PDB file of C-alpha atoms in Angstrom:
ATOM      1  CA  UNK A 159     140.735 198.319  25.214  1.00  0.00           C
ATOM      2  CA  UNK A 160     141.160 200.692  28.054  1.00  0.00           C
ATOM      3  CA  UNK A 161     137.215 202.271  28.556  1.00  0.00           C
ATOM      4  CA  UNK A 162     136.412 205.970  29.547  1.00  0.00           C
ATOM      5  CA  UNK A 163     132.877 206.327  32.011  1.00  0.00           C
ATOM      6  CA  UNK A 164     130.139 204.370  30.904  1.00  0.00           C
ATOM      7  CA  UNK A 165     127.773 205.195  28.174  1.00  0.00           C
ATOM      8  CA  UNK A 166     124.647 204.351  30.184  1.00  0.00           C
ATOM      9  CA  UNK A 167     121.618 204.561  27.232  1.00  0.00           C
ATOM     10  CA  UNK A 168     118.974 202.284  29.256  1.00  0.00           C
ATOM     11  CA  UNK A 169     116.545 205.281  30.023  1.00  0.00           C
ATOM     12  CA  UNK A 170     117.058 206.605  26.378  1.00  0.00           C
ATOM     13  CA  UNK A 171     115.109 203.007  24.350  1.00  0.00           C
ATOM     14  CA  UNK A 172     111.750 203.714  25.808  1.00  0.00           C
ATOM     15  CA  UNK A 173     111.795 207.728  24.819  1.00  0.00           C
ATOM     16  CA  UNK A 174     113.818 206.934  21.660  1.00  0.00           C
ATOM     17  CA  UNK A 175     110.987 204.428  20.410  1.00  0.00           C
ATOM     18  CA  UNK A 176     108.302 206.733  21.757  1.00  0.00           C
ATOM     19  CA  UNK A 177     109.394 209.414  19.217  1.00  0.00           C
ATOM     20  CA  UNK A 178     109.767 207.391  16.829  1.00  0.00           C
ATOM     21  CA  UNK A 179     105.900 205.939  17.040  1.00  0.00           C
ATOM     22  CA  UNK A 180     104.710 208.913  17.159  1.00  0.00           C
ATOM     23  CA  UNK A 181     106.621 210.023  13.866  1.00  0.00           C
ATOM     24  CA  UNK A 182     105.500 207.360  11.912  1.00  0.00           C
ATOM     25  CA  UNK A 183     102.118 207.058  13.197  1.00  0.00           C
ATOM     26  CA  UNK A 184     101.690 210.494  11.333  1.00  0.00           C
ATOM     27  CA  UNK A 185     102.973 209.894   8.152  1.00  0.00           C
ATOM     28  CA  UNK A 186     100.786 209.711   4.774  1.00  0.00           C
ATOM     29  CA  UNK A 187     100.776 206.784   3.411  1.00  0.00           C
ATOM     30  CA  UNK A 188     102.567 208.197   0.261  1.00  0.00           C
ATOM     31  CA  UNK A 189     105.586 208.937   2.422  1.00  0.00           C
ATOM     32  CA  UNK A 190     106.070 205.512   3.578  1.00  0.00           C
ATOM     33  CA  UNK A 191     107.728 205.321   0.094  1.00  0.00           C
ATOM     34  CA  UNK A 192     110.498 207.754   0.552  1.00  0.00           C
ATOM     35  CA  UNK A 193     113.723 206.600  -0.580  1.00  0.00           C
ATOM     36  CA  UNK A 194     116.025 206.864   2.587  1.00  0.00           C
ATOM     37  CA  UNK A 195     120.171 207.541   2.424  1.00  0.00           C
ATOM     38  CA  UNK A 196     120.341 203.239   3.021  1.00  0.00           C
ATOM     39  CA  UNK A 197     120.681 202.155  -0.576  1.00  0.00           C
ATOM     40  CA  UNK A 198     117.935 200.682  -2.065  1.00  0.00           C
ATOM     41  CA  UNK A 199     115.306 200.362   0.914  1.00  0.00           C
ATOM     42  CA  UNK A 200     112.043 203.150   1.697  1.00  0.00           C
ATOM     43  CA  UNK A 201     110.679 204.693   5.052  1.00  0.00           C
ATOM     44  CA  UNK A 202     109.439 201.262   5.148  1.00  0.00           C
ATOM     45  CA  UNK A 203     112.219 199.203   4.701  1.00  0.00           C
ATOM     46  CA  UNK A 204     114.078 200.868   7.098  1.00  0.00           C
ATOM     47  CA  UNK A 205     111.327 200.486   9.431  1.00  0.00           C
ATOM     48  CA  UNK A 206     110.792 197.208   8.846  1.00  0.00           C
ATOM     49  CA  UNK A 207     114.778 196.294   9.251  1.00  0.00           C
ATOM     50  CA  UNK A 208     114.345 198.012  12.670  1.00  0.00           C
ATOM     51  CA  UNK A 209     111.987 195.693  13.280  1.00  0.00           C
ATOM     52  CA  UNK A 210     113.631 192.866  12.792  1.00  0.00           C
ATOM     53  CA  UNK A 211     116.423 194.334  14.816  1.00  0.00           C
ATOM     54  CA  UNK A 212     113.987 193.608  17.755  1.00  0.00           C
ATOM     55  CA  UNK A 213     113.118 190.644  17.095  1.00  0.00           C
ATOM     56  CA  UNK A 214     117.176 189.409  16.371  1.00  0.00           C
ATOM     57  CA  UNK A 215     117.829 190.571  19.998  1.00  0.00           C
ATOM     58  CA  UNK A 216     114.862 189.328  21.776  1.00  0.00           C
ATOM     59  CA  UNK A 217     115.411 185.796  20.499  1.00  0.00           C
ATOM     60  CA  UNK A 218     118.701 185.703  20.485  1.00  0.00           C
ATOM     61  CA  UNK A 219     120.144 187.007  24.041  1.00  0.00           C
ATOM     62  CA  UNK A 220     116.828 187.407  26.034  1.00  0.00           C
ATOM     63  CA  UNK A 221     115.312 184.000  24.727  1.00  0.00           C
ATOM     64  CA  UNK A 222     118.748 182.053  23.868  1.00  0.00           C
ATOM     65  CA  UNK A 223     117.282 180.959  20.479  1.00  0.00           C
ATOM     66  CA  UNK A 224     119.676 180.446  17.827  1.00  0.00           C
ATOM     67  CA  UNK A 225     118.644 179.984  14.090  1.00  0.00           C
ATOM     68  CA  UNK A 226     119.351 176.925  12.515  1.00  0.00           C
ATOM     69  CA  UNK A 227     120.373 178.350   9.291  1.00  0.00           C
ATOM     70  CA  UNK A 228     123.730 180.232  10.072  1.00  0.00           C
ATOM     71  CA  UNK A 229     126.231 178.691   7.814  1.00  0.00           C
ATOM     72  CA  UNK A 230     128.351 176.332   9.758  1.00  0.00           C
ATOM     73  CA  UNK A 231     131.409 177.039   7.495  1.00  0.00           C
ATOM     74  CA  UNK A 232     131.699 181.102   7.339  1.00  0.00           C
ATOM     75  CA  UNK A 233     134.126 182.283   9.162  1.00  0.00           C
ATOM     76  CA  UNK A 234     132.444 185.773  10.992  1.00  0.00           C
ATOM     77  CA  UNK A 235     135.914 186.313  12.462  1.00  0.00           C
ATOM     78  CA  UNK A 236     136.769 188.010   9.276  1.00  0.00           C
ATOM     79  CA  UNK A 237     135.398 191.838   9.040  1.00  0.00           C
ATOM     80  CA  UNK A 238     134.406 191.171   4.622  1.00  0.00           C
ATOM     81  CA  UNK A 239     132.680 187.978   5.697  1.00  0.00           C
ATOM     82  CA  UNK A 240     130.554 189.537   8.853  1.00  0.00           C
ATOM     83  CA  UNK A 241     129.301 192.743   6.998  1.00  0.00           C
ATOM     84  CA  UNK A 242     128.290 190.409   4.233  1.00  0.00           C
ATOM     85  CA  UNK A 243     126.332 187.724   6.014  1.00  0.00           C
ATOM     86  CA  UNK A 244     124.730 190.990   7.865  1.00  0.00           C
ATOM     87  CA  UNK A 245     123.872 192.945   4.992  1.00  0.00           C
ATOM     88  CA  UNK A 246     122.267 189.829   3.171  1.00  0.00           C
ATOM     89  CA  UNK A 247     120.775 188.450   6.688  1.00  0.00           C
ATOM     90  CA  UNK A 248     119.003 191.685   6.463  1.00  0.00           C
ATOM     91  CA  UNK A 249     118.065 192.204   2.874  1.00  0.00           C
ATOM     92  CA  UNK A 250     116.039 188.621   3.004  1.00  0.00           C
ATOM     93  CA  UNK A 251     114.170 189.879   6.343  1.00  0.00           C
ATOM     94  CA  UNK A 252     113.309 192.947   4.553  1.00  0.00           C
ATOM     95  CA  UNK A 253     112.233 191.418   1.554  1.00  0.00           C
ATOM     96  CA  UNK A 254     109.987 188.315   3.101  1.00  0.00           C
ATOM     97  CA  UNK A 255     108.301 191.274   5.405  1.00  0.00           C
ATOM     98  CA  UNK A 256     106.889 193.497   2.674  1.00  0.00           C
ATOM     99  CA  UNK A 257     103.305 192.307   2.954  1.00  0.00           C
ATOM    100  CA  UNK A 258     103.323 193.717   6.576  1.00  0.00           C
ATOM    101  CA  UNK A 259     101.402 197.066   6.544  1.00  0.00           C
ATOM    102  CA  UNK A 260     102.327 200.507   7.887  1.00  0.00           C
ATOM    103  CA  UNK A 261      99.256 200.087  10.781  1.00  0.00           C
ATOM    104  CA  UNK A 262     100.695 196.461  11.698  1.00  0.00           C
ATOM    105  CA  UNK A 263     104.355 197.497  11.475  1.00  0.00           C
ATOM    106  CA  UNK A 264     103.803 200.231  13.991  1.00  0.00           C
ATOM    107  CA  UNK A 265     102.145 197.745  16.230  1.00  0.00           C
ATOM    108  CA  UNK A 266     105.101 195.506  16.405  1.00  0.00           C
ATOM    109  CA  UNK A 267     107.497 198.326  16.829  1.00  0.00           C
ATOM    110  CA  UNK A 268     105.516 199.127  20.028  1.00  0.00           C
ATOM    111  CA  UNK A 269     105.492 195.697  21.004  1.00  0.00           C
ATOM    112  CA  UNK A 270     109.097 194.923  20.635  1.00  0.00           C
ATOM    113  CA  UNK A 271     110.287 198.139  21.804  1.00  0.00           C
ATOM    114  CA  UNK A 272     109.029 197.662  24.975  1.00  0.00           C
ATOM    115  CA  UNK A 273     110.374 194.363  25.357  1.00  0.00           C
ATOM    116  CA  UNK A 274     113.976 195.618  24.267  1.00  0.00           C
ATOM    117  CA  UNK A 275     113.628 198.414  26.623  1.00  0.00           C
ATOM    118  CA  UNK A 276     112.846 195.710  29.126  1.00  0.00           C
ATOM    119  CA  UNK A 277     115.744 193.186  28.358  1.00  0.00           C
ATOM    120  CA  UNK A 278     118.011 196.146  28.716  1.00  0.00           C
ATOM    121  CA  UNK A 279     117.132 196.916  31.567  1.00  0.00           C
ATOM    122  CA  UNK A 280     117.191 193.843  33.428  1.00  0.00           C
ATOM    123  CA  UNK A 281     120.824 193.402  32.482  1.00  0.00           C
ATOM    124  CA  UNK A 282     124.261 194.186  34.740  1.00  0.00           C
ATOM    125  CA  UNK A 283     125.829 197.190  32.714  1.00  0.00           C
ATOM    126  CA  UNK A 284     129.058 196.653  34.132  1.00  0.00           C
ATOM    127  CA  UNK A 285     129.287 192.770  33.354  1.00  0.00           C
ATOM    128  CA  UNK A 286     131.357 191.662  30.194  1.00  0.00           C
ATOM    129  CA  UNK A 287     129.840 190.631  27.264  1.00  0.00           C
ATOM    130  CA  UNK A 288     129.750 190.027  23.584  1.00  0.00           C
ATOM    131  CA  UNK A 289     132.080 191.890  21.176  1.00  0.00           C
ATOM    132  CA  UNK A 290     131.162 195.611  19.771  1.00  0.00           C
ATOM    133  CA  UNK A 291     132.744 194.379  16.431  1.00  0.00           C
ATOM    134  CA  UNK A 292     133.447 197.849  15.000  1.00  0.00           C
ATOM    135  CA  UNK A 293     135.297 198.763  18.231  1.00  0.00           C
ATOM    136  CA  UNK A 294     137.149 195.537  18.094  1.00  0.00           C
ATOM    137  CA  UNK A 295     137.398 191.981  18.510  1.00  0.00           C
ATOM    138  CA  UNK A 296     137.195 191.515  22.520  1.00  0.00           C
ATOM    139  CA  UNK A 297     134.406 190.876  24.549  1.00  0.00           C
ATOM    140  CA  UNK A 298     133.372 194.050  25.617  1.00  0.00           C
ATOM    141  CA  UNK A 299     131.001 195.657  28.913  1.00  0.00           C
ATOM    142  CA  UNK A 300     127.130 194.997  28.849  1.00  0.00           C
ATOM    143  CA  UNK A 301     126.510 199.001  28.649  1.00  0.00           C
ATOM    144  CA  UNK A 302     129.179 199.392  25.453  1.00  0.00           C
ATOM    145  CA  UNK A 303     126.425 196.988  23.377  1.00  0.00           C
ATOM    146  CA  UNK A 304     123.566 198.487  25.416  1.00  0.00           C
ATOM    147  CA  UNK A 305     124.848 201.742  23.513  1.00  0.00           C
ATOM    148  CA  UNK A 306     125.663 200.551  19.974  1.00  0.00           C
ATOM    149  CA  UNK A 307     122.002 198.849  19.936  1.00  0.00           C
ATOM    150  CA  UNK A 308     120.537 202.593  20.693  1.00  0.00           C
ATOM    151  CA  UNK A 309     122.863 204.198  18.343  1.00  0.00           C
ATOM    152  CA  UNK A 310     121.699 201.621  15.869  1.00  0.00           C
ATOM    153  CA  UNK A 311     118.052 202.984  16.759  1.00  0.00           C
ATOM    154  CA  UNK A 312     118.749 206.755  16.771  1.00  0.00           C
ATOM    155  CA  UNK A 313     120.596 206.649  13.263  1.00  0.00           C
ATOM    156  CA  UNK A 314     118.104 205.359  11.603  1.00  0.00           C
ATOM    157  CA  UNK A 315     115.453 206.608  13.535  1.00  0.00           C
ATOM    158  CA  UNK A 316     117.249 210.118  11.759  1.00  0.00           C
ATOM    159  CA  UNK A 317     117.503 208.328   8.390  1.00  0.00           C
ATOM    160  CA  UNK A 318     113.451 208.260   8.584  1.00  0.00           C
ATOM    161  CA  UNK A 319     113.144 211.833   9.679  1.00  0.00           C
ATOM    162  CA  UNK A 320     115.582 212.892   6.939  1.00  0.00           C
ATOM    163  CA  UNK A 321     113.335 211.135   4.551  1.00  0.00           C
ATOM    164  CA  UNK A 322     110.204 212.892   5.604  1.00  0.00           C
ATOM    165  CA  UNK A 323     111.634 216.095   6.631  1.00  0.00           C
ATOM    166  CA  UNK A 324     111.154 216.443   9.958  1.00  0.00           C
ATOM    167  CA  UNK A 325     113.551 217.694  12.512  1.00  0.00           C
ATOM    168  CA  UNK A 326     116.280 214.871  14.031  1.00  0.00           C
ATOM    169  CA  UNK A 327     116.842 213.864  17.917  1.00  0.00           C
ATOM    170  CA  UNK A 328     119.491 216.162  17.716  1.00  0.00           C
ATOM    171  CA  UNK A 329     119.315 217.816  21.159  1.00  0.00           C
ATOM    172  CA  UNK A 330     122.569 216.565  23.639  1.00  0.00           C
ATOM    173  CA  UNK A 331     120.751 214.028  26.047  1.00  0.00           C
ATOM    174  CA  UNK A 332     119.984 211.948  22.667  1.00  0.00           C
ATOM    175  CA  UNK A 333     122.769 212.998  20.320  1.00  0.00           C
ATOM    176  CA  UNK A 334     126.118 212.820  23.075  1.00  0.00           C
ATOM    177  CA  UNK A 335     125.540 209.550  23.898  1.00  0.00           C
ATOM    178  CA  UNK A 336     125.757 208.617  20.644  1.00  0.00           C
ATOM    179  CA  UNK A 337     129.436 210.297  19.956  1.00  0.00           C
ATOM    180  CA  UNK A 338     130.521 209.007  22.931  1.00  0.00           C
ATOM    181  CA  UNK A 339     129.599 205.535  21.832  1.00  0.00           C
ATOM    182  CA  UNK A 340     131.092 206.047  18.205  1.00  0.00           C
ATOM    183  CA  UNK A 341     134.401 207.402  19.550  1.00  0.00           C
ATOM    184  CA  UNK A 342     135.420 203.634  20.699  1.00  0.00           C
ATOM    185  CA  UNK A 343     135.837 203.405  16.914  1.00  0.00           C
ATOM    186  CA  UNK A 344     139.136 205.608  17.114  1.00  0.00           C
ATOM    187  CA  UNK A 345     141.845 203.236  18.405  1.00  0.00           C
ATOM    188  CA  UNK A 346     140.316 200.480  15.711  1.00  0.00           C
ATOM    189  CA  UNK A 347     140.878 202.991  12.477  1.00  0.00           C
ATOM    190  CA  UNK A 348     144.558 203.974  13.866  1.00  0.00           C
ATOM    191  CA  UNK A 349     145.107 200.450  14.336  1.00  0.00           C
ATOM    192  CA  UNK A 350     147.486 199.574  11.787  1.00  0.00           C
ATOM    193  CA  UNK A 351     149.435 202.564  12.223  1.00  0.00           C
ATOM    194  CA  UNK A 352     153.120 202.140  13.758  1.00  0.00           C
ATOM    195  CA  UNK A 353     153.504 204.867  15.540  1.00  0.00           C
ATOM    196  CA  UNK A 354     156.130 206.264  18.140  1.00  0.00           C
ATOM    197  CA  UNK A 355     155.040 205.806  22.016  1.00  0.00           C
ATOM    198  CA  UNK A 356     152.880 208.787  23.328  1.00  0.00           C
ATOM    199  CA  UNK A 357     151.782 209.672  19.780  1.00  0.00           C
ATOM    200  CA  UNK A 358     148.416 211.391  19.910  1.00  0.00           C
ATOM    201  CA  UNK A 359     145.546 211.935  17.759  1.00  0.00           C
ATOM    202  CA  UNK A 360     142.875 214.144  18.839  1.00  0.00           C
ATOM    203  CA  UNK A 361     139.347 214.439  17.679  1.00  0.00           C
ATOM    204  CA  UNK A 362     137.268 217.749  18.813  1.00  0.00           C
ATOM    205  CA  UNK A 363     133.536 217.688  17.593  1.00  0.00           C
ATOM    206  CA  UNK A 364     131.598 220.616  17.773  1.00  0.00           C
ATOM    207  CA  UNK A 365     128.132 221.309  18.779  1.00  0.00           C
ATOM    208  CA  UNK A 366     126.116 220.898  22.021  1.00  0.00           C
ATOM    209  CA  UNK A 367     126.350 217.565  21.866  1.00  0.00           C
ATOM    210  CA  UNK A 368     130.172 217.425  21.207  1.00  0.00           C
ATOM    211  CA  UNK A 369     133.356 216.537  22.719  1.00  0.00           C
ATOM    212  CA  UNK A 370     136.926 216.236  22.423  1.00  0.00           C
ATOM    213  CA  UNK A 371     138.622 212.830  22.786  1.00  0.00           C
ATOM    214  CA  UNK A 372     142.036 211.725  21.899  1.00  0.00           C
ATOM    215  CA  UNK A 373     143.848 208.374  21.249  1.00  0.00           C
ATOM    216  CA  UNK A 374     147.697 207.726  22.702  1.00  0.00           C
ATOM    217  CA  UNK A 375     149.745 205.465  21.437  1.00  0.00           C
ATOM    218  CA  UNK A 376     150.675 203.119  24.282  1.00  0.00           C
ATOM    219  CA  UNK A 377     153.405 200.060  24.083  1.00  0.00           C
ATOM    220  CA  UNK A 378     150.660 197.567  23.304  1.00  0.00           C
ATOM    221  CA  UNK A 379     147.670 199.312  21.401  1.00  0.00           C
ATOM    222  CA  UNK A 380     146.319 202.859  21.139  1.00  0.00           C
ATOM    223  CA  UNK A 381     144.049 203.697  24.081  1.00  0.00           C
ATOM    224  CA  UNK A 382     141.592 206.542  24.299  1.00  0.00           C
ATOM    225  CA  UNK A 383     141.545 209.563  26.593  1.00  0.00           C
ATOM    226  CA  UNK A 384     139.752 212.686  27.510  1.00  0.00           C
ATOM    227  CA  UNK A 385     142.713 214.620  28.622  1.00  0.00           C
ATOM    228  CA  UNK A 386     145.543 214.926  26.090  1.00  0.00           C
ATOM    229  CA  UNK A 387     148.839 215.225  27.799  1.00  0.00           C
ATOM    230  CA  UNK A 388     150.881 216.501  25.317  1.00  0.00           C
ATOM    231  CA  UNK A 389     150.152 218.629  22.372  1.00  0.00           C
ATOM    232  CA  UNK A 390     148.534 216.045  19.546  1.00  0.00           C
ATOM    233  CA  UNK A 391     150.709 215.253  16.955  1.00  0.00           C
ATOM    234  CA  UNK A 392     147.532 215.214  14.711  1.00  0.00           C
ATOM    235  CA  UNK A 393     143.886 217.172  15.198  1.00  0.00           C
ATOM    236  CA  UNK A 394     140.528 216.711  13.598  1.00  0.00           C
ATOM    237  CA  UNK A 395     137.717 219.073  14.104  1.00  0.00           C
ATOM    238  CA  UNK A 396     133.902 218.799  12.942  1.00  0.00           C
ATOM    239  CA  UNK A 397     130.937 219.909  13.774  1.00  0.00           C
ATOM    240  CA  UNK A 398     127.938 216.843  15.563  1.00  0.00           C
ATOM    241  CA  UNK A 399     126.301 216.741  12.260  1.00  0.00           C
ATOM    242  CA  UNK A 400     129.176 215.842  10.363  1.00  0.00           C
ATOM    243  CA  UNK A 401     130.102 213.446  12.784  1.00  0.00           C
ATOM    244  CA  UNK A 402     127.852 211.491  13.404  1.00  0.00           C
ATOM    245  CA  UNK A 403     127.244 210.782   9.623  1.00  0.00           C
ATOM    246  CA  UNK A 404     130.356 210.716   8.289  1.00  0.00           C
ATOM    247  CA  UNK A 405     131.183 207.469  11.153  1.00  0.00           C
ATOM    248  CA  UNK A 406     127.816 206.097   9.387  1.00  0.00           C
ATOM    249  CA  UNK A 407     128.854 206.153   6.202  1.00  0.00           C
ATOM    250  CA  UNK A 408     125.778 208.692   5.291  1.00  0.00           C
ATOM    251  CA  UNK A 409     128.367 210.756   4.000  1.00  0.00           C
ATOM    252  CA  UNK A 410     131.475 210.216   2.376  1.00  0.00           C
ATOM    253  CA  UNK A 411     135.096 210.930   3.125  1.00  0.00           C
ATOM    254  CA  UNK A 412     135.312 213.651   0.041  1.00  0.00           C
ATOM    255  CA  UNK A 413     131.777 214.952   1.406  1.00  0.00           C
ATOM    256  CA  UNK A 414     133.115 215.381   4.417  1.00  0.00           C
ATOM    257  CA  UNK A 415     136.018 217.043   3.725  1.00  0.00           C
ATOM    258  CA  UNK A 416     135.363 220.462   3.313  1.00  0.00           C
ATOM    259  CA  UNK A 417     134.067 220.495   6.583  1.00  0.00           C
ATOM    260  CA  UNK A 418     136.552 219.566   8.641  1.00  0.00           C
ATOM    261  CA  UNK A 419     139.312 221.251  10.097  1.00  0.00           C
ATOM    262  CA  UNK A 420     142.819 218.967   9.861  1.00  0.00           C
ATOM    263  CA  UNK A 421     145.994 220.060  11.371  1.00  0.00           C
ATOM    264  CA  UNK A 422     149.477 217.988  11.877  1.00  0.00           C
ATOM    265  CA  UNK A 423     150.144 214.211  10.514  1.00  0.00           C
ATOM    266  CA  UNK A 424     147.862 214.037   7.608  1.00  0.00           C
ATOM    267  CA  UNK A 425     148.348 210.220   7.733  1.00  0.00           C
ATOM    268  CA  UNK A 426     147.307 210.022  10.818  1.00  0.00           C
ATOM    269  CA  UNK A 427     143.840 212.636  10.260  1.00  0.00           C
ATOM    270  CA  UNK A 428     143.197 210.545   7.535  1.00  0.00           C
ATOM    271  CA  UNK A 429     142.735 207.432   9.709  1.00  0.00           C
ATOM    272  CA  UNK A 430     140.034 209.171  11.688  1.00  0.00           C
ATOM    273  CA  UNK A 431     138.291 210.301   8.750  1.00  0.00           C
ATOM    274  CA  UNK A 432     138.119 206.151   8.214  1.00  0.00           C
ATOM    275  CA  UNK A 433     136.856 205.498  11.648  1.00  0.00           C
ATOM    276  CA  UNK A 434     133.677 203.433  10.874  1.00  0.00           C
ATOM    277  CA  UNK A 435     131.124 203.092  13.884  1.00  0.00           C
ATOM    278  CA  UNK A 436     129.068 200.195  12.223  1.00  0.00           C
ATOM    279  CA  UNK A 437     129.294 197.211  10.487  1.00  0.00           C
ATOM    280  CA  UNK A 438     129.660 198.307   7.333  1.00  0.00           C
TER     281      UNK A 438
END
């Protein structure tokens, strides 16, 4: 995959967790009960499956533990089979962690977040490493996974705040990074289509913390760009806040679409209205 600049989010896990403390650290406990927009799980679930988030990447890449219970014969190479060992791997943490109180939870959150902010930061940016599945199947640089863990973070982090009603991280040094990190999703969705060389796609998003990238069809794969050469053969324009959700799968395509603006190939707009920027 052909990279724009770096997403650099290091700075952003200490504040991010900081807010998010301090948000639930204030809530009743009633509100700890809030359904959220992931099906099925409460302010506390959610909380709880950040948690374990933590603790997933502190073992795993900082302490080189790996769990003896990862079935020997699934094959993760396959997209059905990785969302589905993910989404069970973290229904069962959820569920065996219910006994853990609000109070306690909070105090691991603190705990872990500060050693996450600290593995982070210790690592090379610029040095390759593991796959960003969603943006495809090669290894890919230390800051592209740096980002996807905080955009993992800040999403739900605004899942929480959505439940409670409180106002998101929505201003641009926490939201752009974000979009910039989800827009590696774009030459994945268009994937599969055969297109003619040079074909373009571009997607504008709106907002402060918007952008406007497009994706060219090169001889081998399509690659991503910030400067359109040519005048796209398709266009998709939303605003942040449909964005960001709609490559989350907090909203759905027919949600979406009366918000968004589509102009030229409509098979091709379609395909970024797929874009997915998580497992899922």
């Amino acid at each position: 995959m052909q990279y724009l600049h770096p997403v650099i989010t290091v700075e952003l896990f200490p504040e991010e967790r900081l807010a998010l403390l301090h948000l639930l650290n204030a809530l009743p406990d009633e509100q700890w009960a809030n359904p959220t927009v992931c099906p099925g799980w409460s302010v506390h679930d959610l909380a709880l499956h950040l948690l374990g988030d933590d603790i997933g990447i502190i073992s795993a890449r900082r302490d080189g533990y790996r769990e003896l219970r990862t079935p020997a014969n699934l094959d993760l190479s396959q997209w059905a089979n990785l969302v589905a060992y993910i989404n069970q791997h973290n229904e069962q943490w959820v569920q065996a962690m219910q006994r853990i109180s609000p109070r306690l939870l909070c105090e691991f959150l603190q705990m872990t977040g500060e050693a996450i902010a600290r593995h982070f930061a210790q690592l090379d940016q610029f040095a390759i490493g593991v796959p960003v599945h969603w943006a495809g199947p090669d290894p890919a640089p230390v800051w592209l996974d740096t980002a996807r863990e905080y955009t993992e973070r800040w999403v739900h982090q605004q899942h929480i705040r959505d439940a409670v009603e409180q106002p998101g991280l929505k201003e641009r040094r926490w939201l752009a990074p974000v979009l910039e990190t989800f827009v590696y999703a774009l030459p994945q969705a268009l994937r599969q289509v055969n297109s003619p060389l040079d074909t373009t796609v571009q997607l504008v998003v709106t907002g402060d913390a918007g952008g406007t990238w497009s994706a060219v069809r090169t001889d081998q794969a399509w690659a991503l760009s910030t400067e359109a050469a040519r005048e796209p053969d398709a266009r998709v324009t939303m605003d942040q806040e449909i964005a960001w959700r709609l490559f989350t799968k907090g909203l759905s395509k027919d949600e979406a679409l009366p918000h968004i603006g589509l102009e030229g190939n409509s098979v091709l707009a379609d395909k970024v209205l797929d874009m997915v920027s998580i497992i899922a």
